[in-house]
Coordinates of C-alpha atoms (C1' of nucleotides) in Angstrom, one line a residue:
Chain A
X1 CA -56.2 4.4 39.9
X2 CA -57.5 0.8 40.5
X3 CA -55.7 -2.1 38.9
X4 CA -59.5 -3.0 36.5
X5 CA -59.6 0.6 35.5
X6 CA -56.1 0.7 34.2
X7 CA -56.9 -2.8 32.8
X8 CA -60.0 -1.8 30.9
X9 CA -58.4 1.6 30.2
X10 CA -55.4 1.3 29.1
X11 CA -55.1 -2.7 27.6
X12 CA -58.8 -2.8 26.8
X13 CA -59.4 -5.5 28.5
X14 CA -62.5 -6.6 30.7
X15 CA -60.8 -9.5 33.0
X16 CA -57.5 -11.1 33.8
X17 CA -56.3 -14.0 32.5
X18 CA -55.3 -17.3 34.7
X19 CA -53.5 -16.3 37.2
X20 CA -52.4 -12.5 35.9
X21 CA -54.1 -11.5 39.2
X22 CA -52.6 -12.7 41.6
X23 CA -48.7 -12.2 40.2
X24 CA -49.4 -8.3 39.9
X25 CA -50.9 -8.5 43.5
X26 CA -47.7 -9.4 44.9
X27 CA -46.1 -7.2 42.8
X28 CA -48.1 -4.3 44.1
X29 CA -47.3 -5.4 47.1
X30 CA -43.5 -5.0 46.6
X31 CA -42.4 -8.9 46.8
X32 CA -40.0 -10.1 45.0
X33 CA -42.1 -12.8 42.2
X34 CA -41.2 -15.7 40.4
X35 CA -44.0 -16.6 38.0
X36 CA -44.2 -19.6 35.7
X37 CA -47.2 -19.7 33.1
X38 CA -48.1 -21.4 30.1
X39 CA -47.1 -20.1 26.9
X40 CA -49.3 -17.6 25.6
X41 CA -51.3 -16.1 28.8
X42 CA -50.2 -12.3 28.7
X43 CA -46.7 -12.7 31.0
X44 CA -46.2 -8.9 29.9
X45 CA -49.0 -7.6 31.4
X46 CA -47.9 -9.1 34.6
X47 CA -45.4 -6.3 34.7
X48 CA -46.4 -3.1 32.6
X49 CA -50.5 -3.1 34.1
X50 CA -47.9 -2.7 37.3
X51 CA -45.8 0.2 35.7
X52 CA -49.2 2.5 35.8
X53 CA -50.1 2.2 39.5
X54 CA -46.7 2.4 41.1
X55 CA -44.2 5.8 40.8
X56 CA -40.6 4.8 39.2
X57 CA -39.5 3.3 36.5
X58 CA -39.8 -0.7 35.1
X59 CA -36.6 -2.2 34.0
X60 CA -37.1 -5.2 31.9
X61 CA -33.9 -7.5 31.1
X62 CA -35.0 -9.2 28.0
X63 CA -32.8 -11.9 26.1
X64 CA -33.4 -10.8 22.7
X65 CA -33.1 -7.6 20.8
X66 CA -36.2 -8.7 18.2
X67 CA -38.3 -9.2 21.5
X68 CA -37.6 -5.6 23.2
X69 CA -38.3 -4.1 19.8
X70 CA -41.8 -5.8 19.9
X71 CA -42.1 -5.0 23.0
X72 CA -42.1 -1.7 22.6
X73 CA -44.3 -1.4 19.3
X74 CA -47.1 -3.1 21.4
X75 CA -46.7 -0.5 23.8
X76 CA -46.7 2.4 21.1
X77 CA -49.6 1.0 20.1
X78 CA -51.8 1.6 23.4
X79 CA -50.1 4.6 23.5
X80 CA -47.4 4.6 25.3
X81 CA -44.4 6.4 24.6
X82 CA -42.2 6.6 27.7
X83 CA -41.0 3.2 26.5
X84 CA -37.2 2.3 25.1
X85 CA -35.2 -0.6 23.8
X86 CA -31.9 0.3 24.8
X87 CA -29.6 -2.1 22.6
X88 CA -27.3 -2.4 19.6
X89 CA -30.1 -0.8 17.4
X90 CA -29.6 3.0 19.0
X91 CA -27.3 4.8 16.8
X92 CA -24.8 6.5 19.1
X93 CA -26.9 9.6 18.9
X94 CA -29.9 8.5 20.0
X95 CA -28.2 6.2 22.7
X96 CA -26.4 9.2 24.0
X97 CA -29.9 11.3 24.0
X98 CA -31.6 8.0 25.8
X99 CA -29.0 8.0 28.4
X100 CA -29.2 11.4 29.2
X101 CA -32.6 11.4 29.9
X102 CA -33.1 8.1 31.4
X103 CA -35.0 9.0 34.2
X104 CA -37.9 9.8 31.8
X105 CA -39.4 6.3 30.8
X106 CA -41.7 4.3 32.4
X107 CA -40.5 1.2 30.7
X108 CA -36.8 0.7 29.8
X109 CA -35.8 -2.8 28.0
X110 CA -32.3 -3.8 28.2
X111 CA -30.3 -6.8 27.5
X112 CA -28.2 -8.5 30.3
X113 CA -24.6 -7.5 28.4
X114 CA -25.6 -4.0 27.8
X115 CA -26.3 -3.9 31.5
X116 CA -22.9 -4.8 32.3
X117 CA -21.4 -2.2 29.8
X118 CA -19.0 0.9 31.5
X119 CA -21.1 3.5 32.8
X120 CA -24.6 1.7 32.3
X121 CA -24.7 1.0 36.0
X122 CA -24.5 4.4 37.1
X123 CA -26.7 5.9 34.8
X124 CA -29.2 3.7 36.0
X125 CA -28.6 4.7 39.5
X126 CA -29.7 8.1 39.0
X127 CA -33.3 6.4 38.0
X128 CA -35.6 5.1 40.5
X129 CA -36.0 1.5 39.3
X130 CA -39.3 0.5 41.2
X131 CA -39.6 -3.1 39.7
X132 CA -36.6 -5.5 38.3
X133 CA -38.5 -7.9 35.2
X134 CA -36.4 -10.8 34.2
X135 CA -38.7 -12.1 30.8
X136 CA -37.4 -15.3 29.8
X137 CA -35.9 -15.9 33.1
X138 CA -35.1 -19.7 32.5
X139 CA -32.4 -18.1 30.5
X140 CA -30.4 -17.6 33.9
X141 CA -29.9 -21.0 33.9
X142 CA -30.0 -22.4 30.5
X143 CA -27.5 -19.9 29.3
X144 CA -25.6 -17.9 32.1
X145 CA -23.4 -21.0 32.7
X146 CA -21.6 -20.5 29.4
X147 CA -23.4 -18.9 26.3
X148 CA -24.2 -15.9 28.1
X149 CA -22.6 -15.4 31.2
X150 CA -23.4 -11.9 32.2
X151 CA -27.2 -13.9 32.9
X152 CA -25.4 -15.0 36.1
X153 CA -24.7 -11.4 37.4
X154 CA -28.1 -9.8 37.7
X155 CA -28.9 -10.4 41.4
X156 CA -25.2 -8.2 42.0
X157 CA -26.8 -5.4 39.4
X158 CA -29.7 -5.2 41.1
X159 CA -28.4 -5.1 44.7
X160 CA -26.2 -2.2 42.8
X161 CA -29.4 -0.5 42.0
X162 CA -30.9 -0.7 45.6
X163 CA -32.5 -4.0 44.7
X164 CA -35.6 -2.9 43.7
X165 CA -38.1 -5.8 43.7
X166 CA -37.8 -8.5 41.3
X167 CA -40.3 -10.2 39.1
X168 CA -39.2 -13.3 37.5
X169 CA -41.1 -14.5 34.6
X170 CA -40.6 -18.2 32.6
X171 CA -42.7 -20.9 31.0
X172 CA -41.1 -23.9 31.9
X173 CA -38.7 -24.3 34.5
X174 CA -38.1 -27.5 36.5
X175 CA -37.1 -27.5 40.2
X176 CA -33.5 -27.1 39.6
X177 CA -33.3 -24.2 36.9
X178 CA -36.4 -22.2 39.2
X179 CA -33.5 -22.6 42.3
X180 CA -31.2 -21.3 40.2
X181 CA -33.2 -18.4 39.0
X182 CA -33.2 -17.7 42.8
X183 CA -29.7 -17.9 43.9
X184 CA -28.5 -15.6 41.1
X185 CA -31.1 -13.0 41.5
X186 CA -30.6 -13.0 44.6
X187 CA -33.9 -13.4 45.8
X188 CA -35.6 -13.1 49.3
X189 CA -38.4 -15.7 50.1
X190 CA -39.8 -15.2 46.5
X191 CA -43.5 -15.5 46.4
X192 CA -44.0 -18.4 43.7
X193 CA -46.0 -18.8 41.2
X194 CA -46.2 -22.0 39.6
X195 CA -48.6 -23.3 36.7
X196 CA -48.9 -26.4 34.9
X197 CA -47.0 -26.9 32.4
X198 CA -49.2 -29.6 30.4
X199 CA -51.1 -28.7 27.8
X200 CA -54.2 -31.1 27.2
X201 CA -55.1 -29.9 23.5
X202 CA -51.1 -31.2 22.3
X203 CA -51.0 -34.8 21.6
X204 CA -47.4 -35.9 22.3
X205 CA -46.1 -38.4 19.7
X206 CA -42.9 -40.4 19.4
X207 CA -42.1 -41.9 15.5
X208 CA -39.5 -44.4 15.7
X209 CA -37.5 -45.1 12.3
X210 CA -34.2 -47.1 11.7
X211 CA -32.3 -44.3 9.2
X212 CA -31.8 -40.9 8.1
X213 CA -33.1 -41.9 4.9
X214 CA -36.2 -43.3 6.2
X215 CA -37.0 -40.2 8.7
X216 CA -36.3 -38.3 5.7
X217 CA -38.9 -39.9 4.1
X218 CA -41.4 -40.1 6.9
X219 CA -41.1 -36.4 7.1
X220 CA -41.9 -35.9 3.7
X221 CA -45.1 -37.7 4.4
X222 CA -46.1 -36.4 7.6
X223 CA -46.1 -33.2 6.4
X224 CA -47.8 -33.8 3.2
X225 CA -50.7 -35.6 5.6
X226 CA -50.5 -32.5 8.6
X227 CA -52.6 -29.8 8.9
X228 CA -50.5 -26.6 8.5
X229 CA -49.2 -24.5 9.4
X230 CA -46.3 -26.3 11.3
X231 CA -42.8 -26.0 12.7
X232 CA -40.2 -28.4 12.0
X233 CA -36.8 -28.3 14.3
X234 CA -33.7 -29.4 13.5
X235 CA -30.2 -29.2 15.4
X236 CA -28.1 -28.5 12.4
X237 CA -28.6 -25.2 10.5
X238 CA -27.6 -27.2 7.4
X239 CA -29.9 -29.9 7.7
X240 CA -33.2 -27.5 8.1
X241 CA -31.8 -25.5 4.4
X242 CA -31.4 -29.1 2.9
X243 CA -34.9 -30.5 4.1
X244 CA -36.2 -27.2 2.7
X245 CA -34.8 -28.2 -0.9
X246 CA -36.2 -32.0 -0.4
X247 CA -40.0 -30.8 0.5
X248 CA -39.8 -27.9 -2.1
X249 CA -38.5 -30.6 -4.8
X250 CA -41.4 -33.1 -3.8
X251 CA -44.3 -30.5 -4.1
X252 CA -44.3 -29.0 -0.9
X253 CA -45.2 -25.3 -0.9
X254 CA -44.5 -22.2 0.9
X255 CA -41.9 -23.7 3.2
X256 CA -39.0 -21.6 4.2
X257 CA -35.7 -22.2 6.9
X258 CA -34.7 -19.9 9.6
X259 CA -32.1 -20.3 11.5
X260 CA -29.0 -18.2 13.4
X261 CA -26.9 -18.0 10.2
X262 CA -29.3 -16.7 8.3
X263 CA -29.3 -12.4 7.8
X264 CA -30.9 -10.9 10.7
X265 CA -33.4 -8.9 7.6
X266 CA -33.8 -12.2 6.1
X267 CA -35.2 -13.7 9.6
X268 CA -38.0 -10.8 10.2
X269 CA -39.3 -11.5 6.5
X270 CA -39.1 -15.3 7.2
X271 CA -40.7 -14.7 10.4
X272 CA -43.7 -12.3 9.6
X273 CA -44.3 -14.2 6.2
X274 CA -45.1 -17.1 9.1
X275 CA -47.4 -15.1 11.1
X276 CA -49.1 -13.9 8.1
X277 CA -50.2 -17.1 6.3
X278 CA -47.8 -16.6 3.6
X279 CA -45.7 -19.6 5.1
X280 CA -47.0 -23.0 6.2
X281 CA -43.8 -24.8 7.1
X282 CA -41.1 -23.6 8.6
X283 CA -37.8 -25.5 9.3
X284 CA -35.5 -23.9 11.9
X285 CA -33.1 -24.4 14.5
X286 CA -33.6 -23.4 18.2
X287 CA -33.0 -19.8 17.2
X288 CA -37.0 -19.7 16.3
X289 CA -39.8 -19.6 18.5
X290 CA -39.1 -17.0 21.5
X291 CA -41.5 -14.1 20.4
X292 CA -43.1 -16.1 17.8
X293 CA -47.3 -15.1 18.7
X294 CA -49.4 -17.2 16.0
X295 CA -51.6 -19.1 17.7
X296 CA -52.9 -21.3 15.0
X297 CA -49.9 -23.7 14.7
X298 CA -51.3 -27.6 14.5
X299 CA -47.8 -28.9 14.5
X300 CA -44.7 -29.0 15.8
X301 CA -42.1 -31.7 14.0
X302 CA -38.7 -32.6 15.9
X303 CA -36.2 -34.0 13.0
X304 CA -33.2 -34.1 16.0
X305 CA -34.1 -34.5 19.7
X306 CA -33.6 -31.6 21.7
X307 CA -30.8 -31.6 24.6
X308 CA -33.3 -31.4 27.3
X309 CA -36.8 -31.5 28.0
X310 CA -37.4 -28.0 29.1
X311 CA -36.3 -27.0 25.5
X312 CA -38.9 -29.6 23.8
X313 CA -41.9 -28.7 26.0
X314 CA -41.2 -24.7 24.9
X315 CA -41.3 -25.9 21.2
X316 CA -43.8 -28.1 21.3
X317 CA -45.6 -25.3 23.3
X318 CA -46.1 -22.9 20.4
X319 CA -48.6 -25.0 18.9
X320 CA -52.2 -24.5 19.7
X321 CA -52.3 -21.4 21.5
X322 CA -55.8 -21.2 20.3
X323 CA -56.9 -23.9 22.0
X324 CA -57.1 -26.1 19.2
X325 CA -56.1 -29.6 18.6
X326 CA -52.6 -30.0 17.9
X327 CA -49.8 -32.6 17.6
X328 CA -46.1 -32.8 18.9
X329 CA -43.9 -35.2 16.7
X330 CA -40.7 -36.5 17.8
X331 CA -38.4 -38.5 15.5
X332 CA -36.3 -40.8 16.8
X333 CA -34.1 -43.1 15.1
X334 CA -30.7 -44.8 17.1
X335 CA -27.8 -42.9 18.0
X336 CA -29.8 -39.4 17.7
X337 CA -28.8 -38.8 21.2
X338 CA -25.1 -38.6 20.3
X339 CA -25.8 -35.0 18.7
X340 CA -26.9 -33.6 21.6
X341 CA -24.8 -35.0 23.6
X342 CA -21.5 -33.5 21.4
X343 CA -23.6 -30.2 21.3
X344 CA -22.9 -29.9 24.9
X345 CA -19.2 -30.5 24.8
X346 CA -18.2 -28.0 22.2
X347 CA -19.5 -24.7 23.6
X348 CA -17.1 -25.5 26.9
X349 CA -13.4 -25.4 26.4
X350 CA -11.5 -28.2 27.2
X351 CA -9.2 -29.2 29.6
X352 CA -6.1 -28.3 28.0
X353 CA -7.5 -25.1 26.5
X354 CA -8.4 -23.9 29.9
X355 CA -4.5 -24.7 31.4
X356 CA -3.1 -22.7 28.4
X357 CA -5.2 -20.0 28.6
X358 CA -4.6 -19.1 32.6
X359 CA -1.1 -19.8 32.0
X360 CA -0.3 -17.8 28.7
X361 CA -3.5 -15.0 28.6
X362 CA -1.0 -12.2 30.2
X363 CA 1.4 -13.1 28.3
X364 CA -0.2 -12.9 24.8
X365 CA -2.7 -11.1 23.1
X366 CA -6.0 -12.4 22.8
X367 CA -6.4 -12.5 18.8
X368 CA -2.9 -14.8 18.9
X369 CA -4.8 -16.7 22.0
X370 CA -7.6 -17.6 20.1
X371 CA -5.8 -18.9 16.9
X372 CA -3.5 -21.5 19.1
X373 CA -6.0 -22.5 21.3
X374 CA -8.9 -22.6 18.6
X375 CA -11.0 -20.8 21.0
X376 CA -15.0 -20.5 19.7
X377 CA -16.5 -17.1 21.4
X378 CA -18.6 -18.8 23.6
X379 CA -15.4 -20.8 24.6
X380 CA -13.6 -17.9 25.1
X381 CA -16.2 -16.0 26.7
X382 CA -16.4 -18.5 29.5
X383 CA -12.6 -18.5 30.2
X384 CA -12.7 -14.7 30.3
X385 CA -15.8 -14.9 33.0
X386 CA -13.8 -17.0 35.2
X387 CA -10.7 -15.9 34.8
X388 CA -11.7 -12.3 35.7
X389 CA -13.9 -13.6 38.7
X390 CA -10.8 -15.7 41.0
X391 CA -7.6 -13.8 42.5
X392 CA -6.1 -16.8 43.8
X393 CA -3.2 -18.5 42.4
X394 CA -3.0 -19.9 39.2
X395 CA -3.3 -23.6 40.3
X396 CA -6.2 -23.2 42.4
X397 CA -8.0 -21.0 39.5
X398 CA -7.5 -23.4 37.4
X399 CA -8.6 -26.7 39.2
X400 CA -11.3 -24.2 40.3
X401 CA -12.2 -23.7 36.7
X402 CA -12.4 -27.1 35.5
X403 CA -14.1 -28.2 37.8
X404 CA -17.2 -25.9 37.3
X405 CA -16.6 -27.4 33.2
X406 CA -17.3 -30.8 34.6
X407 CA -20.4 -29.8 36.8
X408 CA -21.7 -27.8 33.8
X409 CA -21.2 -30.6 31.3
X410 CA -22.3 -33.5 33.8
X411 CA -25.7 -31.1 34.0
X412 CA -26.2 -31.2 30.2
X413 CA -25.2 -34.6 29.7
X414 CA -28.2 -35.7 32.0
X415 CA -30.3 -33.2 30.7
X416 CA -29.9 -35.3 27.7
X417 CA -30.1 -38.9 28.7
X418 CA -33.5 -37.7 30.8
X419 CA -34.5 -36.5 27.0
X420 CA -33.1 -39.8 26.0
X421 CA -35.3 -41.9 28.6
X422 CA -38.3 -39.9 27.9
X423 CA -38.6 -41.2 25.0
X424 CA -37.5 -44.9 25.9
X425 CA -39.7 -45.0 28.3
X426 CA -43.0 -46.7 27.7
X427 CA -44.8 -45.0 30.2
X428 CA -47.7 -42.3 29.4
X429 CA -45.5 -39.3 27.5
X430 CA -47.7 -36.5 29.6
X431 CA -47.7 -38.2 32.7
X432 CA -43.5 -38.4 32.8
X433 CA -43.6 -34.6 32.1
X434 CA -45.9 -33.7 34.5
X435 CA -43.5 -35.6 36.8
X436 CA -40.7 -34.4 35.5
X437 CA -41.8 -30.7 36.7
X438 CA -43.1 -31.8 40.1
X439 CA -46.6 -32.1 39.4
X440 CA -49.0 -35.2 40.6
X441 CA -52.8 -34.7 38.7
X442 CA -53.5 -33.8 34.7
X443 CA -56.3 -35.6 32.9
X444 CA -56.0 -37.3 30.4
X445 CA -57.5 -36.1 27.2
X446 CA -59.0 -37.9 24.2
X447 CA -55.8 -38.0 22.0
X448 CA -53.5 -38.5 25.0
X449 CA -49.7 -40.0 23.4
X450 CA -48.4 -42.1 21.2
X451 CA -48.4 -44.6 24.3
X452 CA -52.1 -44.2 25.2
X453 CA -54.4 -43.4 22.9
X454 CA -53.9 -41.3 19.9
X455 CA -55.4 -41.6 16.0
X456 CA -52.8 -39.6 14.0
X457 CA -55.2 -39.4 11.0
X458 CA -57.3 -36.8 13.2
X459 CA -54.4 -34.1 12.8
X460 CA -54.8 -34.8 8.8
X461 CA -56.2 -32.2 6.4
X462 CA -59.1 -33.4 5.4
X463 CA -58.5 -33.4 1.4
X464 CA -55.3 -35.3 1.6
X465 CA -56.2 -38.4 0.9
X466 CA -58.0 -37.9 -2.2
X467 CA -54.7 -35.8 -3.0
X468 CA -52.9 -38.7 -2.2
X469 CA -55.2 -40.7 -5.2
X470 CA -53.8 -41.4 -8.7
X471 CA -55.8 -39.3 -11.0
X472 CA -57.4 -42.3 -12.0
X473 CA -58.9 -43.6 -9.3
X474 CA -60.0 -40.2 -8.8
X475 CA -62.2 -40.0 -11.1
X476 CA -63.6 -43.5 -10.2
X477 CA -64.0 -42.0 -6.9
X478 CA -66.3 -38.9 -8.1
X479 CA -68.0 -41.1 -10.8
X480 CA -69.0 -43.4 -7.2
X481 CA -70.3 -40.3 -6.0
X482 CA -72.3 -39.0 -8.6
X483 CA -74.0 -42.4 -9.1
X484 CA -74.5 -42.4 -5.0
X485 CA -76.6 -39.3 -5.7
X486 CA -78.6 -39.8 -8.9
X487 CA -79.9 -43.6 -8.1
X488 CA -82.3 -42.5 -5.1
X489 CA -84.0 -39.7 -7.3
Chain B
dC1 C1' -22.1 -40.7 15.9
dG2 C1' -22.9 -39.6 11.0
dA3 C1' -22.9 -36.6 7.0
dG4 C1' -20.4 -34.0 3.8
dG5 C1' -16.2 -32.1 1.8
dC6 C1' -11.7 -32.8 0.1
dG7 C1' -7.5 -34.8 -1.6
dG8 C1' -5.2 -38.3 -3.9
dG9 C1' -4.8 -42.6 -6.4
dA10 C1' -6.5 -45.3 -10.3
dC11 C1' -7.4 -45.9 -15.0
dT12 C1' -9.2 -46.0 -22.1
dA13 C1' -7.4 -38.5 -19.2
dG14 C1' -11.6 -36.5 -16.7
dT15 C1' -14.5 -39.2 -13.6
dC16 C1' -15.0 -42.3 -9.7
dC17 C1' -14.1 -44.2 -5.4
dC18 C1' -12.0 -44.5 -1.0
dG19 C1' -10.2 -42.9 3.2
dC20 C1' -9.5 -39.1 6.2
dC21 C1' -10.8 -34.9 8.5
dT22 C1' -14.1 -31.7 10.3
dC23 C1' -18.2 -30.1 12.2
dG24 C1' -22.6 -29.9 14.4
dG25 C1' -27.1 -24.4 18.4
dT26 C1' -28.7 -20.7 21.0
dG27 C1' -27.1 -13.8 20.9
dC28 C1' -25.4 -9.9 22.8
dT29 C1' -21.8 -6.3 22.0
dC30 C1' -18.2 -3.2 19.3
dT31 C1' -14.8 -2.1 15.7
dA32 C1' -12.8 -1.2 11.3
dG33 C1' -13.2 -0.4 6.8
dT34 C1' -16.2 0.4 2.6

DNA sequence: CGAGGCGGGACTAGTCCCGCCTCGGTGCTCTAGT
């Protein structure tokens, strides 16, 4: 079968999108791929379209349960059955069942820590893995240094499995996190794809205020004035539930938070009420957006700067997938660096925590460990990494330890003054990103950036200001009108 | 850094204010007990 006819065939499609093409090309050809396209241009066709034309079986490592499970519903729905999410969801019957006929699926989705469970590694041996997917592959970077660490052993799992070709997929990446994304997969002369990141139809827009009264405020306004629906980010889980209360209290309708605390149930309702119209606003932490297809949003709102400009350009990026005028809003008022800048201390352990713990861990149990030492997970999690990894002597493990804490947390802390300078800066707001990324050309487009040119009011809905009328005037207003239209007859 | 919670002291006895402390995001996995 011919790459179109499966196309038209199976997807129901009559051509490829920007630069779908050429990626499953190279993947036909067997090269190892790392692709980086916009938001929103069909990165999973890039891989299954590949699953019908060559024999074996895809293995996608995907960072999110909610996103395999999705996955594989599309896929049911052209038809396809050989497909499985092999996560936490499986009851342990229907794991065992899975596992025992492995060899069976075309498509198998699995996260990075299930991969690195007893057993899985073998099983998967006995399956001719023809193509390695990494979705989400900036994750390698942005999280395998701490949150998740079992992102940084993929290139040894899939030498394991006979390294099978990899494809590497992302939508933004700078130069530094695409090298990484290389060195731990392990990959050999990588046939790059690279697409812009800039998106002409989002106006980028800085709002500078003075206090978190005032941008409390200003927010209020703003999204009184926006065209919905629109995403609001916060840093603080608490903060998004409060500012749900404030806009709710001052007339602001069908707004809802979402956020890592919240019930996992709670989060698909939240979630699909979005995607349906049902919800306008929504005010959420990072944990929103990856898997989030609605391509009508007109606004994205940041309350709290982000830690790095990768992570802004992904949520600004879910607006306007249709093409459509859109706006980015970032508030800024003084010192709103300083939360992202504690944000990236507190996930690593600290000095002292990491001497106790290589000294003491034989010697106690863990639960007792983590009480003394006030270990978080993710703090623990890293000490166990690193712990199990070195066989030299305590000294040297631990020097060797810290000192991969201070590389880590001098990368974030720059991360974050770059944010921090970005927005300082008084230079064109699309033409640093562009830079940013390694690109030279973009053009300019009508509403450019709060620096350039820009007219706000074009991202208003149209009634607003006669909303924004006493009821008095109002009338007035009307009675104008009316008169406008009788006099001439 | 900055917001919020809490404890204690003060003064028309239950409320108010001050100072101190803590916390702040992202997700996978399994286990034990209902």
């Amino acid at each position: 079968m011919m790459k179109f006819q499966v196309l038209q065939e199976r997807f129901g499609y009559s051509s490829f999108r920007n630069g779908q093409e050429a990626i499953i090309d190279a993947v036909l050809k067997q090269q190892d791929v790392l692709a980086m396209l916009p938001t929103g241009t069909g990165k999973s066709l890039c891989y299954q379209l590949p699953g019908y034309l060559i024999k074996g079986t895809v293995l996608i490592i995907s960072p999110l349960i909610s996103l395999m499970q999705d996955q594989v519903e599309q896929l049911a729905l052209i038809g396809e059955r050989k497909a499985i999410a092999l996560n936490s969801f499986l009851n342990s019957r229907a794991r065992a069942k899975a596992l025992q006929n492995l060899n069976q699926y075309r498509f198998i989705y699995i996260s990075p820590e299930m991969l690195r469970m007893e057993g899985m590694i073998d099983r998967l041996k006995n399956v001719s893995i023809s193509l390695f997917v990494i979705d989400e592959a900036h994750c390698i970077s942005q999280w395998g240094h701490d949150f998740r660490p079992d992102y940084l052993s993929l290139g040894e799992i899939r030498e394991c499995l006979g390294a099978p070709p990899a494809l590497a997929l992302t939508a933004t990446a700078q130069k530094e996190v695409r090298d990484d994304i290389k060195h731990y997969l392990k990959l050999k002369n990588p046939n790059e794809f690279i697409y812009s990141v800039d998106r002409p139809n989002i106006a980028i827009m800085i709002e500078r205020v003075q206090t978190a009264n005032e941008k409390k405020q200003r927010l209020l306004e703003l999204v009184r004035q926006l065209k919905k629906p629109g995403i609001i980010y916060f840093s603080s889980k608490r903060v998004a539930e409060e500012m749900v209360e404030h806009l709710k209290l001052n007339g602001v309708k069908a707004v809802a938070a979402y956020h890592g605390g919240m019930d996992q149930e709670q989060r698909i309702l939240i979630q699909q009420q979005f995607l349906n119209d049902q919800l306008n606003v929504i005010c959420a932490t990072s944990a929103f957006g990856m898997g989030v297809n609605k391509n009508n949003i007109r606004f994205v709102i940041h309350f709290h700067m982000p830690g790095q400009v990768e992570s802004y350009l992904q949520e600004i990026g879910r607006a306007g997938r249709d093409g459509q005028e859109s706006v980015a809003i970032l508030m800024y008022s003084p010192g709103d660096e300083e939360l992202p800048l504690r944000l990236s201390e507190y996930e690593l352990p600290e000095k002292w925590q990491i001497d106790a713990y290589f000294n003491t861990c034989q010697l106690k149990n863990e639960t007792d460990l983590v009480a003394e030492l006030r270990l978080s997970e993710t703090q623990l999690r890293f000490l166990k990494h690193y712990y199990l990894l070195n066989s030299q002597d305590i000294e040297q493990q631990i020097n060797k330890v810290k000192t991969i804490r201070m590389k880590r947390l001098n990368y974030k802390v720059n991360k974050v003054w770059q944010m921090y300078r970005w927005i300082q800066s008084t230079d064109c707001r699309r033409k640093q990103i562009i830079t940013i990324f390694g690109e030279n050309d973009y053009s300019k487009p009508a509403d450019c950036c709060d620096i350039c040119t820009f007219d706000l009011s074009n991202y208003y809905e149209e009634l607003t200001h006669i909303e924004n009328l006493s009821s008095n005037s109002w009338v007035k207003r009307l009675q104008q009108l009316l008169k406008q239209e009788v006099n001439p007859l």
